[in-house]
One Martini backbone bead per residue (centre of mass of N, CA, C, O) as a GRO file, in nm:
protein
  504
    1MET     BB    1   5.883   6.325  11.398
    2ARG     BB    2   5.926   6.637  11.293
    3THR     BB    3   5.869   6.829  11.040
    4VAL     BB    4   5.935   7.121  10.890
    5ASP     BB    5   5.625   7.181  10.807
    6SER     BB    6   5.523   7.149  11.125
    7LEU     BB    7   5.626   7.416  11.269
    8HIS     BB    8   5.363   7.600  11.234
    9LYS     BB    9   5.213   7.457  11.489
   10ILE     BB   10   5.409   7.599  11.667
   11LYS     BB   11   5.382   7.793  11.969
   12PHE     BB   12   5.539   8.099  12.046
   13PRO     BB   13   5.638   8.341  12.218
   14LEU     BB   14   5.752   8.644  12.114
   15TRP     BB   15   5.988   8.680  12.315
   16LEU     BB   16   6.128   8.414  12.231
   17VAL     BB   17   6.171   8.483  11.934
   18TYR     BB   18   6.339   8.734  11.985
   19LEU     BB   19   6.571   8.591  12.139
   20PHE     BB   20   6.652   8.409  11.908
   21PHE     BB   21   6.750   8.630  11.709
   22VAL     BB   22   6.956   8.765  11.894
   23ALA     BB   23   7.127   8.514  11.955
   24LEU     BB   24   7.196   8.450  11.660
   25ALA     BB   25   7.340   8.714  11.600
   26PHE     BB   26   7.569   8.680  11.812
   27LEU     BB   27   7.674   8.412  11.706
   28LEU     BB   28   7.752   8.507  11.417
   29PHE     BB   29   7.918   8.784  11.534
   30LEU     BB   30   8.141   8.694  11.737
   31PRO     BB   31   8.419   8.749  11.579
   32VAL     BB   32   8.329   9.089  11.591
   33LEU     BB   33   8.268   9.196  11.882
   34TYR     BB   34   8.595   9.294  11.932
   35LYS     BB   35   8.626   9.485  11.715
   36GLY     BB   36   8.777   9.743  11.600
   37PHE     BB   37   8.829  10.030  11.477
   38VAL     BB   38   8.766  10.198  11.153
   39SER     BB   39   8.830  10.456  10.984
   40ASP     BB   40   8.546  10.651  11.002
   41ASP     BB   41   8.506  10.606  11.300
   42TYR     BB   42   8.707  10.824  11.397
   43LEU     BB   43   8.569  11.068  11.275
   44VAL     BB   44   8.285  11.042  11.405
   45LEU     BB   45   8.360  10.993  11.708
   46GLN     BB   46   8.518  11.254  11.743
   47ARG     BB   47   8.279  11.441  11.680
   48VAL     BB   48   8.070  11.325  11.890
   49THR     BB   49   8.252  11.295  12.165
   50GLN     BB   50   8.435  11.563  12.155
   51ARG     BB   51   8.270  11.790  11.981
   52GLN     BB   52   7.957  11.746  11.983
   53LEU     BB   53   7.853  11.672  11.681
   54VAL     BB   54   7.576  11.579  11.488
   55THR     BB   55   7.661  11.768  11.250
   56GLU     BB   56   7.834  11.773  10.915
   57GLY     BB   57   7.779  11.919  10.654
   58ASP     BB   58   7.595  11.697  10.448
   59PHE     BB   59   7.552  11.534  10.699
   60PHE     BB   60   7.225  11.378  10.811
   61ARG     BB   61   7.243  11.167  11.117
   62PRO     BB   62   7.120  11.195  11.421
   63LEU     BB   63   7.043  10.910  11.507
   64SER     BB   64   7.326  10.793  11.488
   65ASP     BB   65   7.484  10.998  11.665
   66LEU     BB   66   7.317  10.964  11.927
   67SER     BB   67   7.368  10.658  11.958
   68LEU     BB   68   7.677  10.681  11.975
   69TYR     BB   69   7.679  10.858  12.228
   70LEU     BB   70   7.535  10.652  12.407
   71SER     BB   71   7.752  10.436  12.391
   72PHE     BB   72   7.973  10.615  12.512
   73TRP     BB   73   7.825  10.669  12.785
   74LEU     BB   74   7.812  10.356  12.866
   75THR     BB   75   8.127  10.238  12.742
   76GLY     BB   76   8.278  10.420  12.588
   77MET     BB   77   8.564  10.337  12.368
   78ARG     BB   78   8.447  10.052  12.339
   79PRO     BB   79   8.385   9.851  12.078
   80VAL     BB   80   8.189   9.638  12.203
   81GLY     BB   81   7.953   9.834  12.255
   82PHE     BB   82   7.895   9.905  11.957
   83ASN     BB   83   7.868   9.618  11.841
   84ALA     BB   84   7.635   9.515  12.024
   85VAL     BB   85   7.419   9.713  11.926
   86ASN     BB   86   7.418   9.635  11.629
   87ILE     BB   87   7.338   9.337  11.678
   88LEU     BB   88   7.077   9.389  11.831
   89VAL     BB   89   6.934   9.540  11.599
   90HIS     BB   90   6.956   9.313  11.393
   91GLY     BB   91   6.786   9.106  11.551
   92SER     BB   92   6.533   9.290  11.563
   93ASN     BB   93   6.491   9.308  11.256
   94ALA     BB   94   6.440   9.007  11.213
   95PHE     BB   95   6.182   8.999  11.381
   96MET     BB   96   6.023   9.205  11.209
   97LEU     BB   97   6.035   9.037  10.951
   98TYR     BB   98   5.884   8.800  11.060
   99ARG     BB   99   5.619   8.957  11.118
  100LEU     BB  100   5.578   9.062  10.831
  101GLY     BB  101   5.547   8.782  10.701
  102VAL     BB  102   5.305   8.684  10.868
  103LEU     BB  103   5.100   8.938  10.825
  104SER     BB  104   5.119   8.948  10.493
  105MET     BB  105   4.990   8.699  10.453
  106PRO     BB  106   4.754   8.533  10.334
  107ALA     BB  107   4.481   8.391  10.481
  108ALA     BB  108   4.495   8.121  10.293
  109ALA     BB  109   4.763   8.073  10.394
  110LYS     BB  110   5.023   7.870  10.498
  111GLN     BB  111   5.291   7.883  10.703
  112GLY     BB  112   5.373   8.178  10.804
  113ARG     BB  113   5.593   8.128  11.022
  114LEU     BB  114   5.790   7.974  10.843
  115PHE     BB  115   5.831   8.198  10.639
  116GLY     BB  116   5.938   8.412  10.839
  117LEU     BB  117   6.178   8.242  10.938
  118MET     BB  118   6.325   8.210  10.671
  119ALA     BB  119   6.367   8.513  10.612
  120ALA     BB  120   6.514   8.598  10.879
  121ILE     BB  121   6.757   8.409  10.851
  122LEU     BB  122   6.857   8.517  10.582
  123PHE     BB  123   6.900   8.805  10.689
  124LEU     BB  124   7.122   8.730  10.895
  125LEU     BB  125   7.306   8.584  10.655
  126TYR     BB  126   7.340   8.805  10.472
  127PRO     BB  127   7.651   8.897  10.312
  128PHE     BB  128   7.578   9.206  10.162
  129HIS     BB  129   7.535   9.380  10.472
  130THR     BB  130   7.761   9.364  10.703
  131GLU     BB  131   7.874   9.653  10.721
  132ALA     BB  132   7.641   9.771  10.898
  133VAL     BB  133   7.713   9.587  11.154
  134ILE     BB  134   8.035   9.595  11.186
  135TRP     BB  135   8.027   9.888  11.150
  136ALA     BB  136   7.986  10.128  11.369
  137ILE     BB  137   7.862  10.351  11.154
  138GLY     BB  138   7.620  10.153  11.063
  139ARG     BB  139   7.393  10.234  11.262
  140GLY     BB  140   7.208  10.409  11.083
  141ILE     BB  141   7.100  10.177  10.902
  142VAL     BB  142   6.983   9.978  11.113
  143LEU     BB  143   6.791  10.185  11.234
  144SER     BB  144   6.640  10.277  10.984
  145ALA     BB  145   6.535   9.995  10.904
  146GLY     BB  146   6.386   9.939  11.167
  147PHE     BB  147   6.181  10.175  11.145
  148GLY     BB  148   6.074  10.090  10.867
  149LEU     BB  149   5.966   9.809  10.948
  150LEU     BB  150   5.785   9.914  11.175
  151ALA     BB  151   5.601  10.082  10.995
  152LEU     BB  152   5.494   9.843  10.829
  153LEU     BB  153   5.388   9.681  11.071
  154VAL     BB  154   5.178   9.886  11.170
  155MET     BB  155   4.999   9.867  10.902
  156LEU     BB  156   4.916   9.550  11.002
  157LEU     BB  157   4.770   9.621  11.238
  158PRO     BB  158   4.462   9.603  11.444
  159TRP     BB  159   4.413   9.904  11.392
  160LYS     BB  160   4.329  10.199  11.344
  161PHE     BB  161   4.391  10.402  11.083
  162SER     BB  162   4.415  10.671  11.257
  163THR     BB  163   4.664  10.534  11.414
  164ARG     BB  164   4.863  10.398  11.219
  165LEU     BB  165   4.955  10.634  11.034
  166PRO     BB  166   5.097  10.830  11.235
  167VAL     BB  167   5.296  10.623  11.344
  168ALA     BB  168   5.430  10.552  11.071
  169CYS     BB  169   5.524  10.843  11.005
  170LEU     BB  170   5.703  10.879  11.251
  171LEU     BB  171   5.892  10.641  11.185
  172TYR     BB  172   5.981  10.754  10.913
  173PHE     BB  173   6.117  11.009  11.020
  174ILE     BB  174   6.324  10.863  11.197
  175ALA     BB  175   6.454  10.696  10.970
  176LEU     BB  176   6.563  10.947  10.808
  177LEU     BB  177   6.771  11.023  11.049
  178GLY     BB  178   6.969  10.777  10.969
  179TYR     BB  179   6.887  10.718  10.652
  180GLU     BB  180   6.816  10.720  10.291
  181THR     BB  181   6.704  10.422  10.219
  182VAL     BB  182   6.386  10.505  10.315
  183LEU     BB  183   6.256  10.698  10.106
  184PRO     BB  184   6.044  10.477   9.956
  185LEU     BB  185   5.818  10.411  10.176
  186PRO     BB  186   5.550  10.515  10.053
  187PHE     BB  187   5.535  10.287   9.836
  188LEU     BB  188   5.524  10.055  10.043
  189PHE     BB  189   5.266  10.129  10.175
  190LEU     BB  190   5.083  10.102   9.923
  191LEU     BB  191   5.147   9.810   9.852
  192LEU     BB  192   5.067   9.682  10.123
  193MET     BB  193   4.778   9.790  10.135
  194GLY     BB  194   4.684   9.682   9.857
  195GLY     BB  195   4.756   9.373   9.931
  196THR     BB  196   4.539   9.401  10.199
  197GLY     BB  197   4.266   9.571  10.108
  198ALA     BB  198   4.259   9.863  10.076
  199LYS     BB  199   4.123  10.158  10.037
  200LYS     BB  200   4.135  10.430   9.839
  201GLY     BB  201   4.120  10.643  10.063
  202GLN     BB  202   4.356  10.528  10.229
  203LEU     BB  203   4.571  10.551  10.009
  204ALA     BB  204   4.554  10.859   9.974
  205THR     BB  205   4.617  10.931  10.268
  206ALA     BB  206   4.892  10.784  10.288
  207ALA     BB  207   5.033  10.939  10.062
  208ALA     BB  208   5.005  11.223  10.182
  209ALA     BB  209   5.135  11.170  10.462
  210SER     BB  210   5.415  11.058  10.367
  211LEU     BB  211   5.493  11.302  10.188
  212PHE     BB  212   5.475  11.507  10.418
  213THR     BB  213   5.700  11.377  10.584
  214LEU     BB  214   5.921  11.420  10.373
  215LEU     BB  215   5.897  11.728  10.370
  216CYS     BB  216   5.964  11.774  10.669
  217TYR     BB  217   6.247  11.659  10.649
  218ALA     BB  218   6.359  11.858  10.438
  219VAL     BB  219   6.309  12.113  10.608
  220PHE     BB  220   6.471  12.028  10.858
  221LYS     BB  221   6.740  11.989  10.712
  222TYR     BB  222   6.764  12.279  10.603
  223TYR     BB  223   6.750  12.422  10.880
  224VAL     BB  224   7.017  12.288  10.992
  225ILE     BB  225   7.223  12.265  10.702
  226HIS     BB  226   7.127  12.399  10.421
  227VAL     BB  227   7.051  12.106  10.299
  228VAL     BB  228   6.922  11.846  10.079
  229VAL     BB  229   7.102  11.680   9.880
  230GLY     BB  230   7.402  11.710   9.828
  231ASP     BB  231   7.679  11.551   9.710
  232TYR     BB  232   7.552  11.281   9.631
  233GLY     BB  233   7.316  11.397   9.466
  234THR     BB  234   7.487  11.554   9.260
  235ARG     BB  235   7.633  11.303   9.141
  236ILE     BB  236   7.380  11.157   9.047
  237LEU     BB  237   7.270  11.388   8.854
  238ALA     BB  238   7.551  11.389   8.676
  239ALA     BB  239   7.488  11.136   8.550
  240SER     BB  240   7.464  10.926   8.301
  241PRO     BB  241   7.265  10.697   8.150
  242GLN     BB  242   7.491  10.484   8.121
  243ASP     BB  243   7.569  10.484   8.419
  244PHE     BB  244   7.298  10.392   8.529
  245ILE     BB  245   7.281  10.120   8.386
  246LEU     BB  246   7.547   9.996   8.484
  247ARG     BB  247   7.490  10.034   8.787
  248ALA     BB  248   7.229   9.863   8.796
  249ILE     BB  249   7.350   9.595   8.707
  250LYS     BB  250   7.566   9.566   8.926
  251THR     BB  251   7.377   9.591   9.170
  252THR     BB  252   7.201   9.348   9.107
  253GLY     BB  253   7.432   9.142   9.120
  254ARG     BB  254   7.523   9.217   9.423
  255LEU     BB  255   7.278   9.094   9.571
  256LEU     BB  256   7.411   8.775   9.498
  257LEU     BB  257   7.713   8.876   9.468
  258PRO     BB  258   8.031   8.893   9.507
  259PRO     BB  259   8.303   9.046   9.509
  260SER     BB  260   8.524   9.145   9.226
  261GLN     BB  261   8.814   9.201   9.031
  262GLN     BB  262   8.630   9.083   8.792
  263SER     BB  263   8.413   9.275   8.624
  264ILE     BB  264   8.325   9.107   8.378
  265ARG     BB  265   8.220   8.863   8.530
  266LEU     BB  266   8.015   9.014   8.705
  267LEU     BB  267   7.851   9.137   8.472
  268SER     BB  268   7.765   8.869   8.342
  269LEU     BB  269   7.621   8.751   8.591
  270ALA     BB  270   7.424   8.987   8.627
  271ILE     BB  271   7.274   8.957   8.358
  272ALA     BB  272   7.183   8.664   8.402
  273LEU     BB  273   7.027   8.723   8.663
  274LEU     BB  274   6.829   8.933   8.547
  275VAL     BB  275   6.698   8.748   8.338
  276ALA     BB  276   6.597   8.530   8.538
  277ILE     BB  277   6.411   8.719   8.700
  278ILE     BB  278   6.227   8.809   8.467
  279VAL     BB  279   6.128   8.527   8.390
  280ALA     BB  280   6.006   8.450   8.665
  281VAL     BB  281   5.801   8.682   8.679
  282ILE     BB  282   5.647   8.616   8.417
  283ILE     BB  283   5.555   8.331   8.489
  284ARG     BB  284   5.399   8.419   8.760
  285LYS     BB  285   5.195   8.630   8.639
  286PHE     BB  286   4.977   8.405   8.520
  287LYS     BB  287   4.908   8.377   8.813
  288SER     BB  288   4.601   8.420   9.047
  289GLY     BB  289   4.658   8.356   9.320
  290PRO     BB  290   4.713   8.468   9.637
  291GLU     BB  291   5.017   8.386   9.639
  292ASP     BB  292   5.090   8.521   9.368
  293ARG     BB  293   5.013   8.805   9.453
  294TYR     BB  294   5.218   8.811   9.683
  295GLY     BB  295   5.468   8.782   9.505
  296ARG     BB  296   5.422   9.053   9.356
  297LEU     BB  297   5.444   9.224   9.607
  298LEU     BB  298   5.740   9.153   9.671
  299VAL     BB  299   5.854   9.264   9.411
  300GLY     BB  300   5.763   9.554   9.461
  301LEU     BB  301   5.916   9.599   9.726
  302LEU     BB  302   6.196   9.552   9.608
  303ILE     BB  303   6.200   9.763   9.382
  304PHE     BB  304   6.113  10.015   9.579
  305SER     BB  305   6.392   9.966   9.762
  306LEU     BB  306   6.632  10.031   9.523
  307PRO     BB  307   6.703  10.327   9.436
  308VAL     BB  308   6.954  10.398   9.606
  309PRO     BB  309   7.151  10.173   9.511
  310LEU     BB  310   7.116  10.232   9.203
  311LEU     BB  311   7.217  10.534   9.215
  312THR     BB  312   7.492  10.500   9.382
  313GLY     BB  313   7.609  10.233   9.408
  314ILE     BB  314   7.836   9.945   9.406
  315SER     BB  315   8.094   9.777   9.482
  316THR     BB  316   8.265   9.519   9.285
  317ARG     BB  317   8.548   9.473   9.472
  318THR     BB  318   8.411   9.545   9.747
  319TYR     BB  319   8.236   9.617  10.062
  320GLU     BB  320   8.182   9.891   9.973
  321GLY     BB  321   7.840   9.982  10.031
  322ASP     BB  322   7.671   9.732  10.140
  323ARG     BB  323   7.488   9.884  10.348
  324ILE     BB  324   7.270   9.979  10.131
  325PHE     BB  325   7.128   9.681  10.131
  326TYR     BB  326   6.979   9.640  10.400
  327PHE     BB  327   6.681   9.710  10.343
  328CYS     BB  328   6.629   9.549  10.069
  329SER     BB  329   6.710   9.262  10.181
  330ALA     BB  330   6.445   9.198  10.323
  331PHE     BB  331   6.279   9.156  10.051
  332LEU     BB  332   6.460   8.946   9.928
  333CYS     BB  333   6.415   8.729  10.150
  334LEU     BB  334   6.113   8.707  10.111
  335TYR     BB  335   6.118   8.620   9.812
  336ILE     BB  336   6.295   8.368   9.835
  337SER     BB  337   6.110   8.222  10.037
  338TRP     BB  338   5.864   8.214   9.850
  339LEU     BB  339   5.992   8.049   9.623
  340ILE     BB  340   6.053   7.802   9.799
  341ARG     BB  341   5.758   7.760   9.903
  342SER     BB  342   5.642   7.702   9.599
  343VAL     BB  343   5.753   7.434   9.619
  344SER     BB  344   5.603   7.124   9.615
  345SER     BB  345   5.847   6.982   9.734
  346ARG     BB  346   5.971   6.922  10.038
  347GLY     BB  347   6.255   6.824   9.974
  348TRP     BB  348   6.336   7.057   9.782
  349ARG     BB  349   6.293   7.282   9.979
  350ALA     BB  350   6.514   7.196  10.179
  351VAL     BB  351   6.751   7.192   9.979
  352ILE     BB  352   6.736   7.486   9.879
  353TYR     BB  353   6.754   7.625  10.154
  354LEU     BB  354   7.023   7.499  10.237
  355GLY     BB  355   7.181   7.618  10.000
  356CYS     BB  356   7.136   7.915  10.078
  357VAL     BB  357   7.266   7.898  10.356
  358CYS     BB  358   7.548   7.807  10.263
  359TYR     BB  359   7.606   8.045  10.079
  360CYS     BB  360   7.580   8.263  10.297
  361LEU     BB  361   7.787   8.152  10.501
  362PHE     BB  362   8.039   8.169  10.331
  363PHE     BB  363   8.024   8.485  10.267
  364PHE     BB  364   7.984   8.580  10.552
  365TYR     BB  365   8.265   8.476  10.669
  366THR     BB  366   8.438   8.619  10.466
  367ALA     BB  367   8.358   8.902  10.567
  368VAL     BB  368   8.400   8.879  10.873
  369LEU     BB  369   8.708   8.802  10.862
  370ALA     BB  370   8.796   9.056  10.712
  371TRP     BB  371   8.706   9.256  10.934
  372ARG     BB  372   8.870   9.139  11.162
  373ARG     BB  373   9.148   9.181  11.027
  374GLY     BB  374   9.119   9.486  10.984
  375GLY     BB  375   9.115   9.559  11.287
  376LEU     BB  376   9.395   9.439  11.351
  377ILE     BB  377   9.563   9.610  11.157
  378ALA     BB  378   9.499   9.883  11.280
  379GLN     BB  379   9.624   9.821  11.559
  380GLU     BB  380   9.908   9.744  11.461
  381PHE     BB  381   9.974  10.012  11.329
  382PHE     BB  382   9.950  10.195  11.577
  383MET     BB  383  10.162  10.047  11.749
  384SER     BB  384  10.398  10.096  11.552
  385VAL     BB  385  10.392  10.404  11.558
  386ALA     BB  386  10.427  10.436  11.870
  387ALA     BB  387  10.728  10.287  11.856
  388VAL     BB  388  10.826  10.552  11.701
  389PRO     BB  389  11.073  10.767  11.744
  390HIS     BB  390  11.035  11.151  11.668
  391PRO     BB  391  11.193  11.392  11.788
  392GLY     BB  392  11.177  11.675  11.587
  393ALA     BB  393  11.059  11.492  11.360
  394LYS     BB  394  10.973  11.320  11.077
  395LEU     BB  395  10.704  11.082  10.987
  396PHE     BB  396  10.693  10.860  10.724
  397LEU     BB  397  10.406  10.699  10.560
  398ILE     BB  398  10.395  10.406  10.372
  399ASN     BB  399  10.131  10.220  10.287
  400VAL     BB  400   9.862  10.258  10.410
  401PRO     BB  401   9.612  10.061  10.504
  402GLU     BB  402   9.294  10.055  10.355
  403ASP     BB  403   9.242   9.736  10.319
  404HIS     BB  404   9.082   9.396  10.363
  405ASP     BB  405   8.934   9.231  10.135
  406GLY     BB  406   8.730   9.505  10.138
  407ALA     BB  407   8.786   9.589  10.426
  408GLN     BB  408   8.814   9.819  10.644
  409VAL     BB  409   9.079  10.026  10.787
  410LEU     BB  410   9.249  10.333  10.674
  411ARG     BB  411   9.109  10.528  10.463
  412ASN     BB  412   9.016  10.699  10.711
  413GLY     BB  413   9.099  10.868  11.006
  414PHE     BB  414   9.401  10.850  11.103
  415LEU     BB  415   9.456  11.089  11.297
  416GLU     BB  416   9.214  11.028  11.482
  417GLY     BB  417   9.326  10.751  11.563
  418LEU     BB  418   9.578  10.850  11.706
  419VAL     BB  419   9.433  11.014  11.921
  420SER     BB  420   9.267  10.770  12.041
  421GLN     BB  421   9.567  10.630  12.107
  422HIS     BB  422   9.759  10.851  12.226
  423ILE     BB  423   9.909  10.981  11.971
  424ASP     BB  424  10.143  11.176  11.850
  425THR     BB  425  10.105  11.380  11.549
  426ALA     BB  426  10.368  11.505  11.536
  427GLY     BB  427  10.520  11.474  11.213
  428ILE     BB  428  10.302  11.311  11.077
  429ARG     BB  429  10.304  11.145  10.747
  430VAL     BB  430  10.103  11.072  10.479
  431VAL     BB  431  10.176  10.948  10.165
  432ASN     BB  432  10.010  10.665  10.130
  433TYR     BB  433   9.796  10.413   9.995
  434LEU     BB  434   9.694  10.058  10.039
  435SER     BB  435   9.550   9.816   9.871
  436SER     BB  436   9.464   9.486   9.850
  437ALA     BB  437   9.503   9.459   9.545
  438GLN     BB  438   9.796   9.565   9.545
  439ALA     BB  439   9.910   9.360   9.747
  440LYS     BB  440   9.859   9.114   9.559
  441GLN     BB  441  10.029   9.219   9.315
  442ALA     BB  442  10.306   9.203   9.466
  443GLY     BB  443  10.354   8.889   9.563
  444GLY     BB  444  10.422   9.000   9.859
  445LEU     BB  445  10.665   9.149   9.998
  446ILE     BB  446  10.761   9.468  10.032
  447ALA     BB  447  11.046   9.609   9.856
  448PRO     BB  448  11.309   9.786   9.792
  449GLN     BB  449  11.417   9.955   9.489
  450VAL     BB  450  11.681  10.015   9.262
  451THR     BB  451  11.645  10.320   9.052
  452ASN     BB  452  11.844  10.546   8.931
  453GLY     BB  453  11.934  10.618   9.244
  454SER     BB  454  11.653  10.518   9.349
  455LEU     BB  455  11.382  10.451   9.555
  456PHE     BB  456  11.138  10.188   9.525
  457LEU     BB  457  10.785  10.170   9.621
  458TYR     BB  458  10.537   9.983   9.616
  459PRO     BB  459  10.341  10.152   9.380
  460SER     BB  460  10.457  10.499   9.410
  461ALA     BB  461  10.734  10.533   9.562
  462TRP     BB  462  10.996  10.788   9.586
  463VAL     BB  463  11.358  10.800   9.673
  464GLY     BB  464  11.546  11.108   9.618
  465ASP     BB  465  11.719  11.385   9.660
  466SER     BB  466  11.556  11.467   9.921
  467LEU     BB  467  11.295  11.312   9.796
  468LEU     BB  468  10.936  11.257   9.828
  469ARG     BB  469  10.727  11.056   9.614
  470ALA     BB  470  10.367  11.017   9.530
  471ARG     BB  471  10.073  10.842   9.528
  472PHE     BB  472   9.817  10.862   9.736
  473ARG     BB  473   9.600  10.699   9.530
  474PRO     BB  474   9.681  10.470   9.291
  475ASP     BB  475   9.370  10.352   9.225
  476ILE     BB  476   9.315  10.635   9.107
  477ASN     BB  477   9.205  10.819   8.802
  478TYR     BB  478   9.388  11.064   8.932
  479PRO     BB  479   9.586  11.313   9.008
  480ASP     BB  480   9.784  11.276   9.345
  481SER     BB  481  10.049  11.405   9.399
  482VAL     BB  482  10.332  11.391   9.629
  483TYR     BB  483  10.562  11.613   9.819
  484PHE     BB  484  10.882  11.573  10.000
  485LYS     BB  485  11.109  11.716  10.211
  486LEU     BB  486  11.421  11.601  10.327
  487ASP     BB  487  11.577  11.515  10.627
  488LYS     BB  488  11.811  11.358  10.820
  489THR     BB  489  11.595  11.309  11.070
  490ASP     BB  490  11.413  11.159  10.912
  491LYS     BB  491  11.147  10.914  10.886
  492ILE     BB  492  11.092  10.592  10.714
  493TYR     BB  493  10.791  10.408  10.671
  494PHE     BB  494  10.659  10.077  10.575
  495TRP     BB  495  10.411   9.875  10.436
  496ASN     BB  496  10.465   9.517  10.354
  497THR     BB  497  10.163   9.371  10.433
  498LYS     BB  498  10.256   9.292  10.757
  499ALA     BB  499  10.449   9.546  10.829
  500LEU     BB  500  10.621   9.802  10.999
  501VAL     BB  501  10.904   9.942  10.829
  502PRO     BB  502  11.211  10.053  10.765
  503LEU     BB  503  11.384  10.279  10.559
  504ARG     BB  504  11.738  10.228  10.467
   0.00000   0.00000   0.00000
């Protein structure tokens, strides 16, 4: 019987390895292959498919928008077509990470294929970037990361430097058109080239070429939408140093920890994790073998791939924003696999890797099933709204479900979703949204309560004296109260955490 460590001796054709990763990706994401659209999907798809606008406002992701339009052209508005393309690209990215691991390993190291396989499988299973794959409009990030990984891979191919560099810069430019997470790619070029023995002249040329590519992207973006930084960048620059530090600690913790409603616990675990990582890096720093130098290279690649997540921050309570981890998670998986590979005992290597796989699988399917249920809730809600006749009257909707266990439901794009479902939007008014955290705090089904002659609906809606008032998003710490004058013909329905029911 072959041992796990002897697998590196088996040679498979690359096309078969590619099919393996794609098939594994589809197998893992099978529960959400037919998941419906949610939240911002409706906003973006309505803009791309109906209004045929590639850019709007500060958002400049033409690669994502064009690929979404191509999916629409091929399969129509069937969610399965969009989901299948995302999964296909994700499997392709895992294959490129496998090749990156194999080609970047030192020549003196053994079992390069096994190392690449370990990293790529962890990347497929990594539970804290699933938003990018499961969410239809996460397409931009998976495509951007794919072109970024391909650019790094090109720099390792046995081509002439004068050929590799222009191709890699072109791929970098295309990646920037998908999402901004690949902005630090020039630093990754230099680290990877320096780690593989490139000459100083080549490093200087690569730095100049990649920075020139970034400048071309900025000029092109400004030419098209007359904006370079945008609203996200303005908010980042406006943050205080204390906010940066706290955001960085939380983001580092979320690289390996699931979201939690208990932020203090998550922050404590994040600090402990950060200290452990620093200690591990310091201990390995004093070893100078080729594999140890490769480990430091992987640390550098991980650190320099993190600026965008560290600056923007990641939600510590939900899966919102996890997609921003997609690109840097590739280097995290490489580094974890290298750490496991450096364990001297074969038995312990297998046990530790299996433990990592089990950890990832548990939280992977926790996220996947939350997204699946979120898609079902969105469809159920639209069907319930369509079943309520309100000719000539207004229909008020209280507690529209915002998310399910952190996965998007109808946080944005509600009216566009109604249009996509061929539901007449005339007279429909959204009163407020309900988060899953608030739904859990309700402790069961929400029911109206009579207080001082008015009806109260948890968490923030009041009905009385022909007036309906509420907090639009009660979980946000700034006033956003809404008021509606009621007529006798108006109808009020509310989401009781399980179904849309009338307020009588």
